[in-house]
Short mmCIF file of C-alpha atoms in Angstrom, two decimals:
data_model
loop_
_atom_site.label_atom_id
_atom_site.label_comp_id
_atom_site.label_asym_id
_atom_site.label_seq_id
_atom_site.Cartn_x
_atom_site.Cartn_y
_atom_site.Cartn_z
CA MET J 1 124.68 54.79 72.90
CA THR J 2 123.37 52.02 75.61
CA ALA J 3 120.24 52.01 76.66
CA ARG J 4 121.80 53.42 80.46
CA GLU J 5 123.14 56.40 79.02
CA SER J 6 120.16 57.05 76.78
CA THR J 7 118.13 56.93 79.90
CA GLY J 8 120.49 59.16 81.92
CA SER J 9 120.69 61.78 79.31
CA ALA J 10 117.08 62.48 79.01
CA GLY J 11 116.81 62.19 82.79
CA THR J 12 119.09 64.71 82.73
CA GLY J 13 117.25 66.91 80.37
CA VAL J 14 114.13 66.47 82.26
CA GLY J 15 115.78 67.44 85.41
CA SER J 16 117.35 70.53 83.19
CA ASP J 17 114.07 71.81 81.77
CA ARG J 18 112.54 71.34 85.45
CA ALA J 19 114.97 73.86 87.10
CA ALA J 20 114.66 75.69 84.15
CA LEU J 21 110.74 76.02 84.59
CA ARG J 22 111.41 76.83 88.45
CA HIS J 23 113.67 79.47 87.94
CA VAL J 24 111.47 81.16 85.44
CA LEU J 25 108.44 80.92 87.89
CA SER J 26 110.14 82.25 90.68
CA HIS J 27 111.03 85.23 88.99
CA LEU J 28 107.36 85.71 87.28
CA VAL J 29 106.33 86.43 91.08
CA THR J 30 108.02 89.96 90.75
CA PRO J 31 105.60 91.14 87.73
CA LEU J 32 102.59 89.52 89.20
CA LEU J 33 103.40 91.83 92.63
CA MET J 34 103.86 94.79 90.56
CA CYS J 35 100.36 94.00 88.64
CA ILE J 36 98.61 93.54 92.26
CA GLY J 37 100.72 96.61 93.75
CA MET J 38 99.91 98.87 90.79
CA GLY J 39 96.21 97.85 90.89
CA LEU J 40 95.60 98.70 94.24
CA ALA J 41 97.82 101.60 94.31
CA TYR J 42 95.98 103.32 91.16
CA LEU J 43 92.65 102.11 91.52
CA GLY J 44 92.40 102.80 94.95
CA ALA J 45 93.74 106.52 94.58
CA PHE J 46 91.96 107.37 91.40
CA HIS J 47 88.84 105.11 90.82
CA ALA J 48 86.27 106.98 92.73
CA PRO J 49 87.90 110.83 93.56
CA GLU J 50 85.65 112.55 95.86
CA PRO J 51 85.83 116.00 97.83
CA HIS J 52 86.42 115.75 101.67
CA ALA J 53 86.82 119.33 103.41
CA LEU J 54 87.56 121.04 100.47
CA ARG J 55 88.05 124.66 101.24
CA VAL J 56 86.06 127.11 99.36
CA ASP J 57 85.24 130.68 100.13
CA VAL J 58 81.64 132.76 100.08
CA VAL J 59 82.49 136.55 99.69
CA GLY J 60 80.54 139.00 101.86
CA SER J 61 80.00 139.81 105.49
CA GLY J 62 75.96 139.97 105.05
CA THR J 63 73.12 137.62 106.12
CA THR J 64 72.86 136.32 102.72
CA ALA J 65 76.60 135.24 102.53
CA GLN J 66 76.69 133.57 105.99
CA VAL J 67 73.05 131.74 105.17
CA LEU J 68 74.79 130.62 101.75
CA ALA J 69 78.04 129.19 103.68
CA GLN J 70 76.03 127.57 106.18
CA SER J 71 73.67 125.67 103.41
CA LEU J 72 76.53 124.66 101.39
CA GLN J 73 78.35 123.46 104.64
CA GLY J 74 75.10 121.37 105.70
CA LYS J 75 74.29 119.95 102.11
CA GLY J 76 78.20 118.84 101.46
CA ASP J 77 78.28 116.31 104.40
CA GLY J 78 81.66 117.34 105.08
CA ALA J 79 82.65 117.15 101.13
CA LEU J 80 83.24 121.11 101.53
CA SER J 81 84.70 123.50 104.27
CA VAL J 82 83.16 126.69 103.57
CA ASN J 83 84.20 129.72 104.80
CA THR J 84 83.09 133.57 104.61
CA VAL J 85 85.68 136.00 103.56
CA ALA J 86 84.87 139.84 103.60
CA ASP J 87 85.91 140.96 100.40
CA ARG J 88 87.27 139.77 96.54
CA ALA J 89 90.82 140.80 97.65
CA THR J 90 90.74 138.38 100.48
CA ALA J 91 89.35 135.53 98.44
CA VAL J 92 92.04 136.06 95.76
CA ASP J 93 95.14 135.99 98.53
CA HIS J 94 93.51 132.91 99.47
CA LEU J 95 93.74 131.27 96.27
CA ARG J 96 97.01 132.34 95.39
CA THR J 97 98.30 130.88 98.65
CA GLN J 98 96.79 127.75 98.25
CA ARG J 99 94.16 128.15 101.31
CA SER J 100 91.11 127.70 99.24
CA PHE J 101 90.08 126.42 95.84
CA GLY J 102 87.34 128.44 94.92
CA ALA J 103 85.59 131.68 96.13
CA TYR J 104 82.03 132.54 95.21
CA LEU J 105 80.86 136.13 94.88
CA PRO J 106 77.11 136.03 95.34
CA GLY J 107 74.67 138.87 93.57
CA SER J 108 72.84 139.41 90.36
CA SER J 109 75.82 138.64 88.52
CA PRO J 110 77.53 135.76 90.46
CA GLU J 111 81.04 134.90 89.72
CA LEU J 112 83.69 132.37 90.88
CA LEU J 113 86.96 132.30 91.43
CA VAL J 114 89.41 129.55 90.74
CA ALA J 115 93.22 128.88 90.82
CA SER J 116 93.73 126.46 88.15
CA ALA J 117 97.38 126.08 88.53
CA SER J 118 96.68 124.70 92.14
CA SER J 119 94.60 122.02 90.73
CA ASP J 120 92.36 122.01 87.70
CA THR J 121 90.50 119.09 89.04
CA SER J 122 89.79 121.03 92.53
CA ALA J 123 88.78 123.79 90.20
CA THR J 124 86.61 121.68 88.11
CA VAL J 125 84.66 120.50 91.43
CA ALA J 126 84.43 123.93 92.88
CA GLN J 127 82.92 125.27 89.58
CA LYS J 128 80.17 122.41 89.57
CA VAL J 129 79.00 123.14 93.01
CA PHE J 130 78.58 126.78 92.28
CA THR J 131 77.46 126.34 88.97
CA GLU J 132 74.33 124.70 90.45
CA VAL J 133 74.22 127.53 93.08
CA ALA J 134 73.98 130.14 90.64
CA ALA J 135 71.36 128.20 88.34
CA ALA J 136 69.13 127.91 91.73
CA GLN J 137 69.33 131.70 91.85
CA GLY J 138 68.19 131.79 88.19
CA SER J 139 71.83 133.40 86.72
CA PRO J 140 74.25 132.27 84.69
CA LEU J 141 78.07 131.77 86.27
CA ARG J 142 80.88 133.62 85.50
CA VAL J 143 84.51 132.10 85.95
CA THR J 144 87.38 134.10 86.93
CA ASP J 145 91.06 131.91 86.98
CA VAL J 146 92.89 134.02 89.31
CA ALA J 147 96.27 131.75 88.64
CA PRO J 148 95.90 130.11 85.03
CA THR J 149 98.34 127.56 83.86
CA ALA J 150 101.05 128.26 81.18
CA ASP J 151 99.83 127.81 77.41
CA GLY J 152 101.27 124.59 76.94
CA ASP J 153 99.73 122.94 79.95
CA PRO J 154 96.14 123.82 79.50
CA THR J 155 94.99 121.00 81.96
CA GLY J 156 97.15 121.87 84.61
CA GLN J 157 98.47 118.05 84.56
CA GLY J 158 101.53 118.65 82.49
CA ILE J 159 103.96 118.95 85.70
CA PHE J 160 102.44 115.38 86.72
CA PHE J 161 103.55 113.91 83.50
CA LEU J 162 107.08 115.69 83.92
CA LEU J 163 107.19 113.73 87.44
CA VAL J 164 106.37 110.66 85.54
CA ALA J 165 108.99 111.01 83.13
CA VAL J 166 111.59 111.83 85.57
CA SER J 167 110.60 109.25 88.02
CA ILE J 168 110.65 106.42 85.40
CA GLY J 169 114.49 107.82 84.24
CA SER J 170 115.61 107.66 87.55
CA TYR J 171 114.33 104.29 89.11
CA ALA J 172 115.18 102.39 85.81
CA SER J 173 118.65 103.77 86.00
CA VAL J 174 118.69 102.29 89.41
CA ALA J 175 118.78 98.63 87.81
CA VAL J 176 121.12 99.31 85.37
CA ILE J 177 123.75 100.96 88.01
CA GLY J 178 122.98 98.04 90.65
CA GLY J 179 122.89 94.92 87.96
CA ALA J 180 125.42 95.86 85.34
CA GLY J 181 127.50 97.52 87.74
CA ALA J 182 127.39 95.28 90.35
CA VAL J 183 131.16 94.82 90.15
CA LEU J 184 132.12 98.25 90.86
CA ALA J 185 132.80 99.80 94.18
CA LEU J 186 129.93 101.67 95.96
CA ARG J 187 131.56 105.28 95.73
CA VAL J 188 131.63 104.42 91.90
CA ARG J 189 128.30 103.60 91.78
CA ALA J 190 127.18 106.37 94.03
CA GLY J 191 129.03 108.72 91.73
CA LEU J 192 127.18 107.42 88.77
CA ALA J 193 123.66 107.97 90.53
CA LEU J 194 124.71 111.52 90.91
CA GLY J 195 125.85 112.10 87.25
CA THR J 196 122.64 109.78 86.11
CA SER J 197 120.51 112.07 87.98
CA LEU J 198 122.35 115.41 86.27
CA ALA J 199 121.09 113.95 82.75
CA VAL J 200 117.81 112.76 84.12
CA SER J 201 116.92 116.32 85.54
CA ALA J 202 118.57 118.39 82.27
CA ILE J 203 115.98 116.16 79.84
CA GLY J 204 113.29 116.62 82.45
CA ALA J 205 113.83 120.72 82.28
CA ALA J 206 114.11 120.39 78.43
CA PHE J 207 110.98 118.82 78.02
CA ALA J 208 109.17 121.32 80.49
CA GLY J 209 110.32 124.32 78.66
CA PRO J 210 111.68 124.06 75.21
CA VAL J 211 110.27 121.07 74.36
CA PHE J 212 106.55 121.33 75.30
CA GLY J 213 106.34 124.83 77.13
CA LEU J 214 105.04 123.50 80.32
CA VAL J 215 106.09 126.23 82.05
CA ASP J 216 107.04 129.97 80.93
CA GLN J 217 108.94 131.00 83.76
CA GLY J 218 111.32 129.45 86.57
CA LEU J 219 112.74 126.82 84.15
CA GLY J 220 115.92 126.86 86.59
CA GLY J 221 114.42 126.35 89.81
CA LEU J 222 112.49 123.41 88.01
CA TRP J 223 115.69 122.08 86.70
CA ALA J 224 117.23 122.28 90.44
CA MET J 225 114.28 120.57 91.88
CA ALA J 226 114.42 117.90 89.30
CA TRP J 227 117.95 117.11 90.04
CA LEU J 228 117.25 116.94 93.81
CA TYR J 229 114.08 114.53 93.07
CA SER J 230 116.17 112.44 90.58
CA ALA J 231 119.17 112.16 93.02
CA GLY J 232 117.16 111.11 96.07
CA ILE J 233 115.69 108.31 94.08
CA LEU J 234 118.82 107.22 92.26
CA LEU J 235 120.75 107.30 95.97
CA ILE J 236 117.98 105.27 97.75
CA GLY J 237 117.61 102.68 94.96
CA VAL J 238 121.64 101.92 94.64
CA GLY J 239 122.12 101.68 98.30
CA LEU J 240 118.79 99.50 98.58
CA HIS J 241 120.31 97.30 95.67
CA THR J 242 122.88 96.11 98.35
CA PHE J 243 120.07 94.33 100.54
CA LEU J 244 117.18 93.83 98.25
CA LYS J 245 119.25 92.67 95.11
CA ARG J 246 116.96 91.11 92.43
CA TRP J 247 113.81 92.81 94.71
CA THR J 248 115.16 96.02 94.49
CA THR J 249 113.02 96.99 90.91
CA LEU J 250 110.06 95.83 92.66
CA GLY J 251 110.98 98.00 96.15
CA VAL J 252 111.64 101.48 94.12
CA MET J 253 108.36 100.62 92.18
CA LEU J 254 106.76 100.90 95.58
CA LEU J 255 108.23 103.78 96.76
CA PHE J 256 108.50 105.58 93.25
CA VAL J 257 105.42 104.69 91.69
CA MET J 258 102.62 102.82 93.49
CA LEU J 259 102.94 105.71 96.45
CA ASN J 260 104.44 108.43 95.12
CA PHE J 261 102.58 109.02 91.59
CA THR J 262 99.29 108.50 93.55
CA SER J 263 99.91 110.74 96.17
CA SER J 264 101.75 113.48 94.48
CA GLY J 265 98.47 115.63 93.77
CA GLY J 266 99.22 115.81 89.79
CA ILE J 267 96.03 114.24 89.18
CA PHE J 268 93.53 114.69 92.14
CA ARG J 269 94.68 117.24 95.18
CA PRO J 270 94.42 115.01 98.49
CA GLU J 271 91.16 116.35 99.23
CA LEU J 272 89.88 114.67 96.47
CA GLN J 273 91.65 111.43 97.31
CA PRO J 274 90.84 108.52 100.15
CA GLY J 275 92.78 109.47 103.31
CA PHE J 276 95.91 106.92 103.03
CA PHE J 277 97.03 108.83 99.72
CA GLY J 278 95.89 112.18 101.26
CA SER J 279 98.36 111.91 104.15
CA LEU J 280 101.35 110.63 101.96
CA HIS J 281 101.31 114.00 99.95
CA ALA J 282 102.36 115.83 103.21
CA PHE J 283 105.83 114.32 103.26
CA TRP J 284 106.60 112.08 99.90
CA ASN J 285 108.96 113.35 97.30
CA GLY J 286 106.67 113.36 94.39
CA ALA J 287 104.09 115.51 95.83
CA GLY J 288 107.26 117.76 97.21
CA PHE J 289 108.22 117.97 93.35
CA VAL J 290 104.93 118.53 91.99
CA GLU J 291 103.74 121.38 94.61
CA GLY J 292 107.19 122.84 94.56
CA VAL J 293 106.96 123.25 90.99
CA ARG J 294 103.42 124.89 91.40
CA SER J 295 104.73 127.15 93.85
CA HIS J 296 107.70 128.14 92.03
CA VAL J 297 105.98 129.02 88.59
CA TYR J 298 102.56 129.94 89.74
CA PHE J 299 102.43 131.30 93.56
CA GLY J 300 105.34 133.38 93.77
CA GLY J 301 107.52 131.03 95.91
CA HIS J 302 104.71 130.49 98.70
CA ALA J 303 105.44 127.60 100.95
CA LEU J 304 108.25 126.80 98.52
CA GLY J 305 110.84 126.32 101.52
CA GLY J 306 108.77 123.01 102.89
CA HIS J 307 108.66 121.43 99.40
CA VAL J 308 111.89 121.72 99.03
CA LEU J 309 112.90 120.41 102.41
CA VAL J 310 110.97 117.84 101.65
CA LEU J 311 112.88 116.85 98.76
CA ALA J 312 116.27 117.60 100.39
CA LEU J 313 115.50 115.12 103.23
CA TRP J 314 114.56 112.21 100.70
CA PHE J 315 118.20 112.86 99.06
CA VAL J 316 119.73 112.62 102.66
CA ALA J 317 117.78 109.60 103.22
CA GLY J 318 119.47 108.57 99.90
CA LEU J 319 122.81 109.52 101.62
CA ALA J 320 122.23 107.38 104.64
CA VAL J 321 120.95 104.64 102.66
CA VAL J 322 124.18 104.37 100.61
CA GLY J 323 126.23 105.05 103.93
CA LEU J 324 124.14 101.64 105.39
CA ALA J 325 124.93 99.92 102.09
CA GLY J 326 128.65 100.96 102.80
CA LEU J 327 129.19 99.21 105.91
CA ALA J 328 127.33 96.23 104.97
CA GLU J 329 129.54 95.91 101.69
CA ALA J 330 132.66 96.03 104.02
CA LYS J 331 131.44 93.68 106.32
CA HIS J 332 130.62 91.45 103.91
CA ARG J 333 134.11 91.61 102.12
CA ARG J 334 135.92 91.04 105.42
CA ASP J 335 133.82 87.90 105.94
CA ALA J 336 134.39 86.69 102.70
CA ALA J 337 138.13 87.48 102.74
CA GLU J 338 137.99 85.42 106.50
CA ARG J 339 136.46 82.39 104.93
CA GLN J 340 138.84 82.61 102.19
CA ARG J 341 141.60 82.56 104.90
CA MET J 342 140.19 79.61 106.64
CA ALA J 343 139.40 77.58 103.05
CA ALA J 344 143.19 78.54 102.05
CA ALA J 345 144.40 76.99 105.51
CA ALA J 346 142.31 74.07 105.16
CA ARG J 347 143.43 73.16 101.95
CA ARG J 348 147.09 73.34 103.09
CA ALA J 349 146.08 71.19 105.75
CA SER J 350 144.51 68.50 103.61
CA ALA J 351 147.06 69.14 100.68
CA VAL J 352 143.96 68.71 98.30
CA PRO J 353 143.70 71.27 95.09
CA SER J 354 140.83 73.70 95.47
CA VAL J 355 137.89 73.57 92.78
CA ALA J 356 137.28 77.06 91.51
CA THR J 357 133.36 78.06 91.68
CA GLY J 358 132.03 80.30 89.29
CA ALA J 359 129.83 83.56 90.41
CA THR J 360 128.05 83.48 86.83
CA GLY J 361 124.78 82.78 88.92
CA ALA J 362 125.23 85.70 90.55
CA VAL J 363 125.90 87.96 87.99
CA GLU J 364 123.20 86.54 85.96
CA GLU J 365 120.83 87.51 88.52
CA GLU J 366 121.90 90.85 88.73
CA MET J 367 121.56 91.19 84.69
CA GLU J 368 118.15 89.80 85.17
CA GLU J 369 117.24 92.78 87.12
CA ALA J 370 118.19 95.57 84.66
CA VAL J 371 116.32 93.34 81.90
CA GLY J 372 113.25 93.03 84.39
CA VAL J 373 112.60 97.06 84.02
#
């Protein structure tokens, strides 16, 4: 080998290494953005939970109850929203319809009513507040749970971790369908998404019922909501893949992990979170699933229709995104066919044989997304 040839080979090697390094560095942007996003979302939502306008009731119609309610309202500086109710039955009704998160019955033997199935952390905050009230009166506080969770979910957070499992199974499948299945027609990918959502929801129902006993009734309704939730994620993800390509994983993590888990109410309800995440709780799909399951299993279906509507609207949004993706892919095919026709005409005119251009780079980019999950 001559010196020139040797130098050329070395130069080619260095250039190849530099190109490979640039390729790796460009792909490191995604995990770094995930790190930033997860830190901002989780720490922003969970690092310092404080109550604001947490609804609690004081039971009684006399002066004592009124003074106590006003005192707690004033001392709380906005942390509590204290109301008086006439009797115990009304207080229990408020707890079972999630209009309050604690009800205090003053007297010689004070009692606090809570509904831990609504939110164990909110019940804990109410218990802390009224334990201090009872102690100031020189009496121990008796706590009664009017809506306890199932034996298999003593902390009341099992539904949240079920949400995590179903979500991961759903958004991870998006990368596989979008990457490994990129050569398939969109209708086939959409069919795979719906089929995968059935499998994911069945796994979730198995976890909730026979495996861990997170719920002791209403398993069929839980499965239906899990399917609707999973199908919405998969359809949105498959549709977005047409536009985002290798950034799809980051996109679905933003939607269905960073903003979703933090606003679901599975750990802290919106009354204990910063306003941004509390506002998302009203319409985000994770909150629809968590609150829907709670309503169905523990609260006799109270407000269930609204939570199912949230899940249904996300499913419809998934169908809409897939529809837009179909239009975009159809236009891309027409444009590609037109370019091929013009190139063929140019080749015939110049009589220059065509040089095949491989699509391996694009395929590798698609497959990297699946590995990236």
